[in-house]
mmCIF file of C-alpha atoms in Angstrom:
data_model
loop_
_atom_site.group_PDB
_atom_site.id
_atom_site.type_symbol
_atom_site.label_atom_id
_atom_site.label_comp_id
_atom_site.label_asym_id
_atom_site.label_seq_id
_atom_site.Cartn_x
_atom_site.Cartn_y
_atom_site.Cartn_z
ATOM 1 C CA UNK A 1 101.443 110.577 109.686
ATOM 2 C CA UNK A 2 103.448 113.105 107.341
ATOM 3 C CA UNK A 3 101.338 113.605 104.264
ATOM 4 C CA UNK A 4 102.934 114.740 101.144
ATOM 5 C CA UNK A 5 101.851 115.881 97.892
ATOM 6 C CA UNK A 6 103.171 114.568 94.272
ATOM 7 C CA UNK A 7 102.650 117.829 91.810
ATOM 8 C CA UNK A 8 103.877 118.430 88.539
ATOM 9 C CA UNK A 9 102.869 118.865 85.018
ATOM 10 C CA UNK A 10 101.295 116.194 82.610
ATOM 11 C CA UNK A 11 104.639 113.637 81.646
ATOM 12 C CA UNK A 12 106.838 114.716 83.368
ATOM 13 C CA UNK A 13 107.140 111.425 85.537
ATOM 14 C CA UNK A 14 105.043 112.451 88.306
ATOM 15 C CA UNK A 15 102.858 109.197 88.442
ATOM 16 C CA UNK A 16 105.325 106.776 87.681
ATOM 17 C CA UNK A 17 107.342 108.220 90.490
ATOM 18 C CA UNK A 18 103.503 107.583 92.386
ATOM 19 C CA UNK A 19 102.999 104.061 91.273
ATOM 20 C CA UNK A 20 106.642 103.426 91.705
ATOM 21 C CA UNK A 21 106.676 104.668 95.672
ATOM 22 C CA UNK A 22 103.342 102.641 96.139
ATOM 23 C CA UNK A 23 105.262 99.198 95.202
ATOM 24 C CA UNK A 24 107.260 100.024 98.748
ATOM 25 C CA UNK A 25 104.119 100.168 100.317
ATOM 26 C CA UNK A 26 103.581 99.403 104.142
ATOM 27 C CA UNK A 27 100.722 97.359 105.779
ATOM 28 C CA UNK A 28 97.794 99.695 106.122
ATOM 29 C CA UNK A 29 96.703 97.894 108.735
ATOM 30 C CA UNK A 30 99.338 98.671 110.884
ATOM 31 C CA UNK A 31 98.145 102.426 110.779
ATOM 32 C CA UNK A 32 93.998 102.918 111.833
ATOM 33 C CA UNK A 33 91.705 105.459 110.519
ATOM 34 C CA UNK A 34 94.117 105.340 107.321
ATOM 35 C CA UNK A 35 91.722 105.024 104.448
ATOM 36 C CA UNK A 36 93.675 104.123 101.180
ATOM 37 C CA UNK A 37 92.044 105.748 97.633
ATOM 38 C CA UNK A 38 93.630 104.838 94.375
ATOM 39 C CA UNK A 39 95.931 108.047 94.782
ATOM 40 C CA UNK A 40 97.105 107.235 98.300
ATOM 41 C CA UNK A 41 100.107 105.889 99.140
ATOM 42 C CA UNK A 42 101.812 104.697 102.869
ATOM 43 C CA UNK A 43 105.592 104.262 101.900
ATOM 44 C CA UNK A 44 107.624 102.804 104.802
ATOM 45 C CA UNK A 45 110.611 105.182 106.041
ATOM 46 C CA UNK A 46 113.207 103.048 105.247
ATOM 47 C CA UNK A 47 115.189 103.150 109.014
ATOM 48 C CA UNK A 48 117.830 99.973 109.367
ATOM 49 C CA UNK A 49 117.982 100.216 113.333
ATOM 50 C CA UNK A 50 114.441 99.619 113.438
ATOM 51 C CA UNK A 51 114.944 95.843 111.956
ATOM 52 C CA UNK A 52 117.821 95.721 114.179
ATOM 53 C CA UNK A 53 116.049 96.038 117.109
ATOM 54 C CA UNK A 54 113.347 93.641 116.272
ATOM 55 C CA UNK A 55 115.721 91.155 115.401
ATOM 56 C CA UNK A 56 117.440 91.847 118.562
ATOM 57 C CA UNK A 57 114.466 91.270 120.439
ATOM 58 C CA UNK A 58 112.331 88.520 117.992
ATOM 59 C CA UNK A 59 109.713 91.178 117.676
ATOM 60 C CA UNK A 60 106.501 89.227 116.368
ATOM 61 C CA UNK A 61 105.774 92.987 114.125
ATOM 62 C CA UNK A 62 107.938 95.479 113.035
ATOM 63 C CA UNK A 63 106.206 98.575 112.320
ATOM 64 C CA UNK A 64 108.084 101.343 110.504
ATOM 65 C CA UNK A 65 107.701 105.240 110.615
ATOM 66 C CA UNK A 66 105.375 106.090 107.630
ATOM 67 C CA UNK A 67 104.888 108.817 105.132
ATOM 68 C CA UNK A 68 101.245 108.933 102.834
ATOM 69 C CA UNK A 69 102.255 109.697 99.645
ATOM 70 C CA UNK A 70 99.045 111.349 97.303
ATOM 71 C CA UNK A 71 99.519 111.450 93.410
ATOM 72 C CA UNK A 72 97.975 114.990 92.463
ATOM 73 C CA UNK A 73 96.583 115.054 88.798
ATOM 74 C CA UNK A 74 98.837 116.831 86.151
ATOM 75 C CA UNK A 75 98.473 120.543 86.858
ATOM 76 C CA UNK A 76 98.420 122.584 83.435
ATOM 77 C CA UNK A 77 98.146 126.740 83.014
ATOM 78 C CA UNK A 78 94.912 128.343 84.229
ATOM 79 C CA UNK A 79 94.483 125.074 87.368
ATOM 80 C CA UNK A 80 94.012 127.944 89.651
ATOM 81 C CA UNK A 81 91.125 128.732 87.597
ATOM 82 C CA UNK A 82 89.481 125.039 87.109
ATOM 83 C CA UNK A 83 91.257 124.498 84.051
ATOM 84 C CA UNK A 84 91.498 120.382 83.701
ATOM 85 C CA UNK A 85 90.866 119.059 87.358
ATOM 86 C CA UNK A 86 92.837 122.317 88.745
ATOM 87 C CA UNK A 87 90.278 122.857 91.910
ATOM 88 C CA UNK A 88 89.419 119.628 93.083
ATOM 89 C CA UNK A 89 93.155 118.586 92.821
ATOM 90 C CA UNK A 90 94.887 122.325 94.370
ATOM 91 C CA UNK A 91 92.238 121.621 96.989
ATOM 92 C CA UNK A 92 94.108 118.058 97.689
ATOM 93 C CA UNK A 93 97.450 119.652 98.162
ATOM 94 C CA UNK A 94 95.736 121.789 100.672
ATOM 95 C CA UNK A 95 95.152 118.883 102.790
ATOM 96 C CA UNK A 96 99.159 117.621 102.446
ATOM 97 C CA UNK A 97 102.276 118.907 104.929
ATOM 98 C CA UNK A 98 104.079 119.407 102.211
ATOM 99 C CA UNK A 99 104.837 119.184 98.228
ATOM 100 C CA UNK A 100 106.817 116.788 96.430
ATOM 101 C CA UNK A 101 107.428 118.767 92.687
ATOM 102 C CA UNK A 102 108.363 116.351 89.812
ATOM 103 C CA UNK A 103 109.985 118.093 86.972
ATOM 104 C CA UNK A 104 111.104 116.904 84.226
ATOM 105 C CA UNK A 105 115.112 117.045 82.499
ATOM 106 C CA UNK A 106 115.341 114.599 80.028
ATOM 107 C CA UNK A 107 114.731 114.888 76.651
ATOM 108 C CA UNK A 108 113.017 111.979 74.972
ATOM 109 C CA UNK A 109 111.004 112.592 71.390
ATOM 110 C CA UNK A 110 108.499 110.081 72.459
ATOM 111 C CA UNK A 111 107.394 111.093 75.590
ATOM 112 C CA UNK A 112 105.494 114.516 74.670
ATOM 113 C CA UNK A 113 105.636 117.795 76.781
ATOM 114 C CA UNK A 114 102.692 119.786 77.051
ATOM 115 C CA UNK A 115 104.829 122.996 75.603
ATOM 116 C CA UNK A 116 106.717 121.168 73.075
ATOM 117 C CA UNK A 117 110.255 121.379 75.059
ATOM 118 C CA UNK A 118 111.500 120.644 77.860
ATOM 119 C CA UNK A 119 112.761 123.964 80.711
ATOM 120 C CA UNK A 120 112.669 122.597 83.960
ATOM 121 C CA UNK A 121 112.478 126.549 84.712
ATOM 122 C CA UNK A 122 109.773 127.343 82.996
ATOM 123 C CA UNK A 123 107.778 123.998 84.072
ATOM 124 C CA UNK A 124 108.668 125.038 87.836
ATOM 125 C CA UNK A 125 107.277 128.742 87.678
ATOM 126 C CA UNK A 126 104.577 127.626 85.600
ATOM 127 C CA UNK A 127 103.267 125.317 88.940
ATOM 128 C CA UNK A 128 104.561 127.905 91.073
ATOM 129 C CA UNK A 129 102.265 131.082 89.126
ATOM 130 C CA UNK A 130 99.261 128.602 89.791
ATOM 131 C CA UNK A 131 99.867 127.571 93.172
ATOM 132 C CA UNK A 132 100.380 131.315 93.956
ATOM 133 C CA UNK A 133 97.067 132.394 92.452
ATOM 134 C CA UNK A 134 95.144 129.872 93.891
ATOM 135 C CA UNK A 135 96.780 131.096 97.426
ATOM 136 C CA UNK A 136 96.339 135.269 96.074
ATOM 137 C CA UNK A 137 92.493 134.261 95.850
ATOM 138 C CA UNK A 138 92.544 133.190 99.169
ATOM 139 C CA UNK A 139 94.695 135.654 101.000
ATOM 140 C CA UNK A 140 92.818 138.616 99.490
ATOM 141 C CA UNK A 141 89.093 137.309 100.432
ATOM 142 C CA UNK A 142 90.228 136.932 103.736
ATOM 143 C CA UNK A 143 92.230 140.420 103.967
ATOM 144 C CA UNK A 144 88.812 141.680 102.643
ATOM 145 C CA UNK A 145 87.492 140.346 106.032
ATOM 146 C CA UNK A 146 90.106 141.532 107.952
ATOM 147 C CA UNK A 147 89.530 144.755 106.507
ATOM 148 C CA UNK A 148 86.173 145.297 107.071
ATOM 149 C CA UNK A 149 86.237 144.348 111.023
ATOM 150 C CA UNK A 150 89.586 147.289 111.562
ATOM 151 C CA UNK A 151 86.565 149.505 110.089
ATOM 152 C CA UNK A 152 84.757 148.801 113.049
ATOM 153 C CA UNK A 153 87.498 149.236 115.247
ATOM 154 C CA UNK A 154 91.146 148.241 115.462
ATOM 155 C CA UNK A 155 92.617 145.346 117.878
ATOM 156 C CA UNK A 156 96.423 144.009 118.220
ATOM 157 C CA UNK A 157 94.688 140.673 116.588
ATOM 158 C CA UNK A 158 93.369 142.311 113.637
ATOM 159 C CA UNK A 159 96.696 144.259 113.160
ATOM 160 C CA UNK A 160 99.099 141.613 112.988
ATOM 161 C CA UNK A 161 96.663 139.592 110.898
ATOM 162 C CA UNK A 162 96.534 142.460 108.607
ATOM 163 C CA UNK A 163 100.294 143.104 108.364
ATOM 164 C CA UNK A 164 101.056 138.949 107.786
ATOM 165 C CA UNK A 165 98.301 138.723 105.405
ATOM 166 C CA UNK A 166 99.372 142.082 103.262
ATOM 167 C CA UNK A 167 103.301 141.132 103.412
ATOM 168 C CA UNK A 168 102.096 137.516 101.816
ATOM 169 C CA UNK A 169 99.917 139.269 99.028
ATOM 170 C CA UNK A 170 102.851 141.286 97.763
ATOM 171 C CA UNK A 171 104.818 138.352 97.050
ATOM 172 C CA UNK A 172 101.939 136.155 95.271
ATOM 173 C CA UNK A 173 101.186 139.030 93.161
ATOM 174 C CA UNK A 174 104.918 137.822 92.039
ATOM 175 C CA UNK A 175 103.861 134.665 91.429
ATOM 176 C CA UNK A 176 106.095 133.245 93.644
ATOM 177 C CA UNK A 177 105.905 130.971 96.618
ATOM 178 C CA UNK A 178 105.389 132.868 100.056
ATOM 179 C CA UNK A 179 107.334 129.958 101.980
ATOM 180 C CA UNK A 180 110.041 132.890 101.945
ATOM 181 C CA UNK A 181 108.362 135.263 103.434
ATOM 182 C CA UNK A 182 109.532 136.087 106.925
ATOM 183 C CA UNK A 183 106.676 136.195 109.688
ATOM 184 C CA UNK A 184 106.516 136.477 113.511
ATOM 185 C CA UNK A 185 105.314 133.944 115.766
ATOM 186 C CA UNK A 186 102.068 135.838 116.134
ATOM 187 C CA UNK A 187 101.517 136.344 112.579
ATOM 188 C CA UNK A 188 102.060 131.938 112.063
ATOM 189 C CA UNK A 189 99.423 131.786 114.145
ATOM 190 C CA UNK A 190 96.862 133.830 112.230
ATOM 191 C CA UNK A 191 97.873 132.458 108.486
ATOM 192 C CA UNK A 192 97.987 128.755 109.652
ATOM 193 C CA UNK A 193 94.183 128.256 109.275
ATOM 194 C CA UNK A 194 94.292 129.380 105.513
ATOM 195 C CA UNK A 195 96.255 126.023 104.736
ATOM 196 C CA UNK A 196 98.247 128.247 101.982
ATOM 197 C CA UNK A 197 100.036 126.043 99.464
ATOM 198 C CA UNK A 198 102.711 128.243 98.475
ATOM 199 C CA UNK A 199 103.381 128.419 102.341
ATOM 200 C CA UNK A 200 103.914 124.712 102.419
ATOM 201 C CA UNK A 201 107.733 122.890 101.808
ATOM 202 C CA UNK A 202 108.643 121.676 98.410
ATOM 203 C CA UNK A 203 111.321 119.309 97.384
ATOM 204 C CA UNK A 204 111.928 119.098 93.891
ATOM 205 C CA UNK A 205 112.698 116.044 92.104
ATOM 206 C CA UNK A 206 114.341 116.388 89.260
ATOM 207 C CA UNK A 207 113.520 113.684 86.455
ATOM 208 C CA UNK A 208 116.806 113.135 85.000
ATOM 209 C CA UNK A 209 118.046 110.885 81.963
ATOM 210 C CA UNK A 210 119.559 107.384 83.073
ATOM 211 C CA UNK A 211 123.438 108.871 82.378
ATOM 212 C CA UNK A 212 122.677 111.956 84.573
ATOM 213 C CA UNK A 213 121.334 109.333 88.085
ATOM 214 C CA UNK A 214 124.759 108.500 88.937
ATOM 215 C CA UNK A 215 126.208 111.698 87.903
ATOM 216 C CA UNK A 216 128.645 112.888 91.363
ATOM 217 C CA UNK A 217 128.824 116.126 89.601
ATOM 218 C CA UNK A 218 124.861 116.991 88.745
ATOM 219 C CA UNK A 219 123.917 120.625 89.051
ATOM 220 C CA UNK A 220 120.859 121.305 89.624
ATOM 221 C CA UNK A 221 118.518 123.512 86.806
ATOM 222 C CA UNK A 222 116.844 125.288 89.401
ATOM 223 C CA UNK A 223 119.425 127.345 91.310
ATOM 224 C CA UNK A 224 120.592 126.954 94.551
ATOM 225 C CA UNK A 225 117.952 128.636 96.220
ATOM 226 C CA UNK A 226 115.629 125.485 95.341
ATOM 227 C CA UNK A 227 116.113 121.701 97.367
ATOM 228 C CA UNK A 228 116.477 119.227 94.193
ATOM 229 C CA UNK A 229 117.525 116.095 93.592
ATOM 230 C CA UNK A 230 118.073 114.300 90.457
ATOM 231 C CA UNK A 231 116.090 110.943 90.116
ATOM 232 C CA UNK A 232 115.765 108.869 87.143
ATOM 233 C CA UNK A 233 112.688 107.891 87.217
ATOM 234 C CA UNK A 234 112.535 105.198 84.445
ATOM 235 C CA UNK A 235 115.522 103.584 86.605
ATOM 236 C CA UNK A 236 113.536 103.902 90.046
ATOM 237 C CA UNK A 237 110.537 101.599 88.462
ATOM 238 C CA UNK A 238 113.313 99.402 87.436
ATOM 239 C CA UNK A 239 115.037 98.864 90.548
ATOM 240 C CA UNK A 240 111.774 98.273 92.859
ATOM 241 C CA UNK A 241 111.067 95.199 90.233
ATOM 242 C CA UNK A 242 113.989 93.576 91.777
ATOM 243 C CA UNK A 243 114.802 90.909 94.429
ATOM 244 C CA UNK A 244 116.502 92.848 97.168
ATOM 245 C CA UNK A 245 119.580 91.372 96.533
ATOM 246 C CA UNK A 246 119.892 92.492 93.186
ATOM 247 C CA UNK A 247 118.973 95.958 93.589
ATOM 248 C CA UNK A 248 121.514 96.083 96.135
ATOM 249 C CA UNK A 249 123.972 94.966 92.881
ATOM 250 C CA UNK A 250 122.186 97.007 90.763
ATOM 251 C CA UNK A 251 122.746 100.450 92.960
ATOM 252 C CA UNK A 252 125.980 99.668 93.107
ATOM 253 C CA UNK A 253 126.659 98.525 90.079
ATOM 254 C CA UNK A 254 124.948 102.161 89.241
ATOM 255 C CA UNK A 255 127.445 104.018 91.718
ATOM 256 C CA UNK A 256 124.563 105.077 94.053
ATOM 257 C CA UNK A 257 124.444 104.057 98.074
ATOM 258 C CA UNK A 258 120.810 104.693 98.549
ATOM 259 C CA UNK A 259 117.560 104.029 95.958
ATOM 260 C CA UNK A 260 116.258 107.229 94.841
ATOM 261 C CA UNK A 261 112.906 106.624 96.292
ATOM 262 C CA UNK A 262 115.043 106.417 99.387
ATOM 263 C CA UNK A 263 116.588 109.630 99.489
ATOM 264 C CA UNK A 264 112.717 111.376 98.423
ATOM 265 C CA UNK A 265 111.468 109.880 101.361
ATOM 266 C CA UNK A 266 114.462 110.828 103.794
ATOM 267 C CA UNK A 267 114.291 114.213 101.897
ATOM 268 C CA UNK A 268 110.899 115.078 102.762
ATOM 269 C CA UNK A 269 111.058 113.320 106.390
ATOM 270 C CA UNK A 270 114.142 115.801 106.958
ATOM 271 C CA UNK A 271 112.471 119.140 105.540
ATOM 272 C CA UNK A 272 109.671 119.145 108.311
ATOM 273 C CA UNK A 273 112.577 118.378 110.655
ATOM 274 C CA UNK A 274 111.263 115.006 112.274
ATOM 275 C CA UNK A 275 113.140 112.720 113.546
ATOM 276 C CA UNK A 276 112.520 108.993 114.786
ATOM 277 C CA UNK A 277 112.891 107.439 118.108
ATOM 278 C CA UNK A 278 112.139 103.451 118.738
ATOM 279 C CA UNK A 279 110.401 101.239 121.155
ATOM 280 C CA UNK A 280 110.724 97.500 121.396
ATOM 281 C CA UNK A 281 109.517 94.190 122.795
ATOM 282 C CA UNK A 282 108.813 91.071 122.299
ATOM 283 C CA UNK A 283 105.203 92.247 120.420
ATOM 284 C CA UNK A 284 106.601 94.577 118.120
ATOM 285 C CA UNK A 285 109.546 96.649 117.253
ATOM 286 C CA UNK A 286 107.850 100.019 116.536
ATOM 287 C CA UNK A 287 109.655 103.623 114.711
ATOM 288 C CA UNK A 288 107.330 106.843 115.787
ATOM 289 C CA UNK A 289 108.247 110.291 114.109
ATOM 290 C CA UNK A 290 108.504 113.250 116.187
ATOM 291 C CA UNK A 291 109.298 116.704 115.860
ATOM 292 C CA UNK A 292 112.805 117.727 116.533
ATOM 293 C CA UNK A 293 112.953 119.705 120.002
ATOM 294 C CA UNK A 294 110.043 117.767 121.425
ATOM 295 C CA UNK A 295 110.173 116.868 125.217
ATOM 296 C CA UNK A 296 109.862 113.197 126.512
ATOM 297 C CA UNK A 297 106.199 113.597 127.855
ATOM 298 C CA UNK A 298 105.276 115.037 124.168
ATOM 299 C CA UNK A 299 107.053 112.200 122.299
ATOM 300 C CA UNK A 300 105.055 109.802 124.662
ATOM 301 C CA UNK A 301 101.993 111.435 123.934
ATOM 302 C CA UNK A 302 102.428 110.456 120.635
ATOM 303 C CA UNK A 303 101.934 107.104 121.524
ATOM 304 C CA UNK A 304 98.880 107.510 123.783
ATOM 305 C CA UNK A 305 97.606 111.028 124.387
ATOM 306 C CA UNK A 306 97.016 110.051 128.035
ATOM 307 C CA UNK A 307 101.128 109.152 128.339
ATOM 308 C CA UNK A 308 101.586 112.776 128.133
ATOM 309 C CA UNK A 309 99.720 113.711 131.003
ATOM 310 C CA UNK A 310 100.538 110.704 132.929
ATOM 311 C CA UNK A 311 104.399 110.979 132.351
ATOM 312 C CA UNK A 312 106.622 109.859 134.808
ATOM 313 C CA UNK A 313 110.017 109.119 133.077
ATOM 314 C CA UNK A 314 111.949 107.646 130.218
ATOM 315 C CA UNK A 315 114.489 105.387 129.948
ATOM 316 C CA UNK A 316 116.658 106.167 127.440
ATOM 317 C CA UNK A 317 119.355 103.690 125.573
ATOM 318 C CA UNK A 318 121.355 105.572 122.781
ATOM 319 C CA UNK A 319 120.753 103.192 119.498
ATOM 320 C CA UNK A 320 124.304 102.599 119.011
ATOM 321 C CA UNK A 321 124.717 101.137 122.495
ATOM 322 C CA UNK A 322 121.434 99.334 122.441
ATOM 323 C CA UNK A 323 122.272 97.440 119.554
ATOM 324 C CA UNK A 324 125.902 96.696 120.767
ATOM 325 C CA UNK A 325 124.819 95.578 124.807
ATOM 326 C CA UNK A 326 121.037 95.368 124.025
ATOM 327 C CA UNK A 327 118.731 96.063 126.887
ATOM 328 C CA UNK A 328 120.223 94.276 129.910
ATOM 329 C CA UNK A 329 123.960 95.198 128.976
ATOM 330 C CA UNK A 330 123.433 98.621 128.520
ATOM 331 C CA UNK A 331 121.563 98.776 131.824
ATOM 332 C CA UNK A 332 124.379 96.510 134.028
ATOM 333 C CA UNK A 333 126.956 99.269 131.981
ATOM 334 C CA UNK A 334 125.162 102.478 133.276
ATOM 335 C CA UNK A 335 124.597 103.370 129.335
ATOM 336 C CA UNK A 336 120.854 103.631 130.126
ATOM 337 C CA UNK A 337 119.466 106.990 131.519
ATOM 338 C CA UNK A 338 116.848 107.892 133.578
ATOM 339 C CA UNK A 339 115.401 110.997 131.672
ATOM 340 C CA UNK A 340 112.488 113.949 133.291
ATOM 341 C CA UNK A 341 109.734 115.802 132.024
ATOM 342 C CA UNK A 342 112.713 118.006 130.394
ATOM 343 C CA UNK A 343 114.843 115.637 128.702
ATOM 344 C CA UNK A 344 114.603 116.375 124.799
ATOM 345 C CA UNK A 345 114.382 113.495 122.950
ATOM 346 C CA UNK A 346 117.058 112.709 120.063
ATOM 347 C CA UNK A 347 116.535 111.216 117.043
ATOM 348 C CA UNK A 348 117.526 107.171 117.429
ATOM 349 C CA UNK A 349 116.992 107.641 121.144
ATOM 350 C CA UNK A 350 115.392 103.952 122.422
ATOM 351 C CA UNK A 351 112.822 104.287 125.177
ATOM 352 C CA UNK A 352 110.699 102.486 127.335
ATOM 353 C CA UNK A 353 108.348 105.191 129.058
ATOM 354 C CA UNK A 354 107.088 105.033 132.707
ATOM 355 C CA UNK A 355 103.773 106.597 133.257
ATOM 356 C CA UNK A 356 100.886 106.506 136.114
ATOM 357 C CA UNK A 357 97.451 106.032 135.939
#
C-alpha cells in the first residue's frame, strides 16, 4: 500500500488536512497486517469504474485501491537536530514513499505563524534545510564507511557508491532536496538502503484562502519547478461534512469538478506512476495498484505471490468495453484478449488471471 507522509510547519493546515482525509477513510479490515495508530490514515482512491463494475456484477464487497496517509508532527528550525519531536517524527517520514508538504498562503490574524508572516517560500526551504540535514548526517556517516573500505582496496562497488554518495552530499550541503540529482541505475541501487528523505517525491499543497480554491487562474508561490496545488483547507473539512449529494452541489456550486482531497490523492497516486487495474465477481469487485510498465505475471503476483510463478495467462477486457458489453458481450464480440507472460498491463485493464498449480 502507497504510504505517504503529511509534513509541514506548526498551523499551517497540515492536520486538519490529516483529520480531514481520515473522514474518507476505508475499512481497515479489508487490508491485513494494517495496524491503524492515531496518526494513520487508509484513504480510499477514489476510482468510479471500480463501483461500476461491482454494480455490474452485484459484488457482495467492493474494495478500493488504498493510500495510508501519516500526519507527521509540526516540523520547526533545528528538527534535524531534535528540536520539538524533530527525530522521532523525520524518522517517520523515513518509513513513507513519499511526502505530502502543506504550506500555508492565506493570511488570517487569528491563526498564528510560527515566524510572524506568512512566505510560503521561506516555510518550504525552511522544511527543505531540515530534511536535507537530517539526510547530510546520514550520507556523510556512511561515505565515512565507504571511505575507509577504498583504503583497503578499491572495487567497482565501492566506486560507484562513492561517486552517488559524494554527488548527493554536494547538493545537501545546499540545503536542497537531492530528488534532482541525476544517478545511474547502479548508483539507485547503492543509495536505496539509506531511505533518504530529500530523495523521496513531494507534492505540495498549497493552503489557500477560500476566494483563491476556485481560482482557474492560481499561480503557484513556489515556481514551476515545484508540483503544487492550491487547496483550501478550511473548505475541504467543510465539504467531507456533507451528504454526497450536496457536496456534489457544493463543488459545483464552487466551480471545482473534483474535491480537493481528491485531486491530493490522485496527485500522489500519479507521482510514483501507479496505475490501477480491476478484478471482479460475484464476491467482490476489487482495484489493485501497480506500477506502470509491469508485466501480467508481476501484476498477478500482486495478488498472490505464487500467481507470479504459476502464470499462465490473462484475460484482458478494456474498462470501457467491459462496462458497455460486460463480461459475456465483450467475449461473444472478440473485445476480450488472451494476453502472455509479456503483455504489459494498462491502467483500467480488467482481468481474470489463469494460473497452474
Amino acid at each position: 500500500m502507497l504510504k505517504v507522509g503529511i509534513v509541514g510547519l506548526p498551523n499551517v493546515g497540515k492536520s486538519t488536512l490529516f483529520s480531514t482525509l481520515t473522514k474518507k477513510q476505508v475499512d481497515c479490515a479489508n487490508f491485513p497486517f494494517c495496524t491503524i495508530e492515531p496518526n494513520v490514515g487508509v484513504v480510499e482512491v477514489p476510482d468510479p469504474r471500480l463501483h461500476r463494475l461491482a454494480e455490474m456484477e452485484s459484488s457482495e464487497k467492493t474494495i478500493p485501491a488504498a493510500i495510508e496517509f501519516v500526519d507527521i508532527a509540526g516540523l520547526v528550525k533545528g528538527a534535524s537536530k531534535g528540536e520539538g519531536l524533530g527525530n522521532k517524527f523525520l524518522g517517520n517520514i523515513r518509513e513513507t514513499d513519499m511526502i505530502c508538504h502543506v504550506v500555508r498562503s492565506f493570511v488570517d490574524p487569528n491563526v498564528v505563524h510560527v515566524d510572524g508572516d506568512v512566505d510560503p517560500v521561506r516555510d518550504v526551504e525552511t522544511i527543505d534545510f531540515e530534511l536535507a540535514l537530517k539526510d547530510l548526517d546520514t550520507v556523510e556517516k556512511r561515505l565515512a564507511n565507504v571511505v575507509n573500505s577504498m583504503k583497503s582496496g578499491k572495487s567497482k562497488d565501492l566506486e560507484i557508491e562513492h561517486g552517488a554518495l559524494v554527488k548527493i552530499q554536494a547538493v545537501l550541503e545546499q540545503g536542497k532536496l537531492a530528488n534532482g540529482v541525476e544517478l545511474t541505475e547502479d548508483e539507485v541501487v547503492f543509495v536505496k538502503p539509506l531511505y533518504l528523505l530529500t530523495m523521496k517525491k513531494v507534492l505540495y499543497v498549497v493552503n489557500v484562502s477560500e476566494e483563491d480554491a476556485a481560482n482557474t487562474e492560481w499561480v503557484s508561490p513556489l515556481g514551476p519547478d515545484r508540483i503544487a496545488i492550491p487547496i483550501s483547507i478550511k473548505i475541504e473539512s467543510e465539504i467531507v461534512s456533507l451528504p454526497e449529494d450536496e457536496q456534489k452541489e457544493y463543488l459545483e456550486a464552487l466551480g471545482l469538478e473534483l474535491t480537493g482531497l481528491d485531486r491530493v490523492i490522485r496527485h500522489c497516486f500519479k507521482a510514483l506512476d501507479l496505475i490501477t487495474y480491476l478484478t471482479v465477481g460475484p464476491k467482490e469487485a476489487r482495484a489493485w495498484q501497480i506500477t506502470q510498465g509491469m508485466t501480467a505475471p508481476q501484476a498477478a503476483g500482486v495478488i498472490h505471490t505464487d500467481f507470479e510463478t504459476s502464470f499462465i495467462r490473462a484475460e484482458v477486457t478494456p474498462f470501457e468495453v467491459y462496462s458497455e458489453l460486460g463480461s459475456v458481450g465483450a467475449r461473444e464480440a472478440g473485445k476480450t484478449r488472451i494476453e502472455g507472460k509479456s503483455y504489459v498491463m494498462q491502467d483500467g485493464d480488467v482481468v481474470y488471471f489463469r494460473t497452474g498449480d
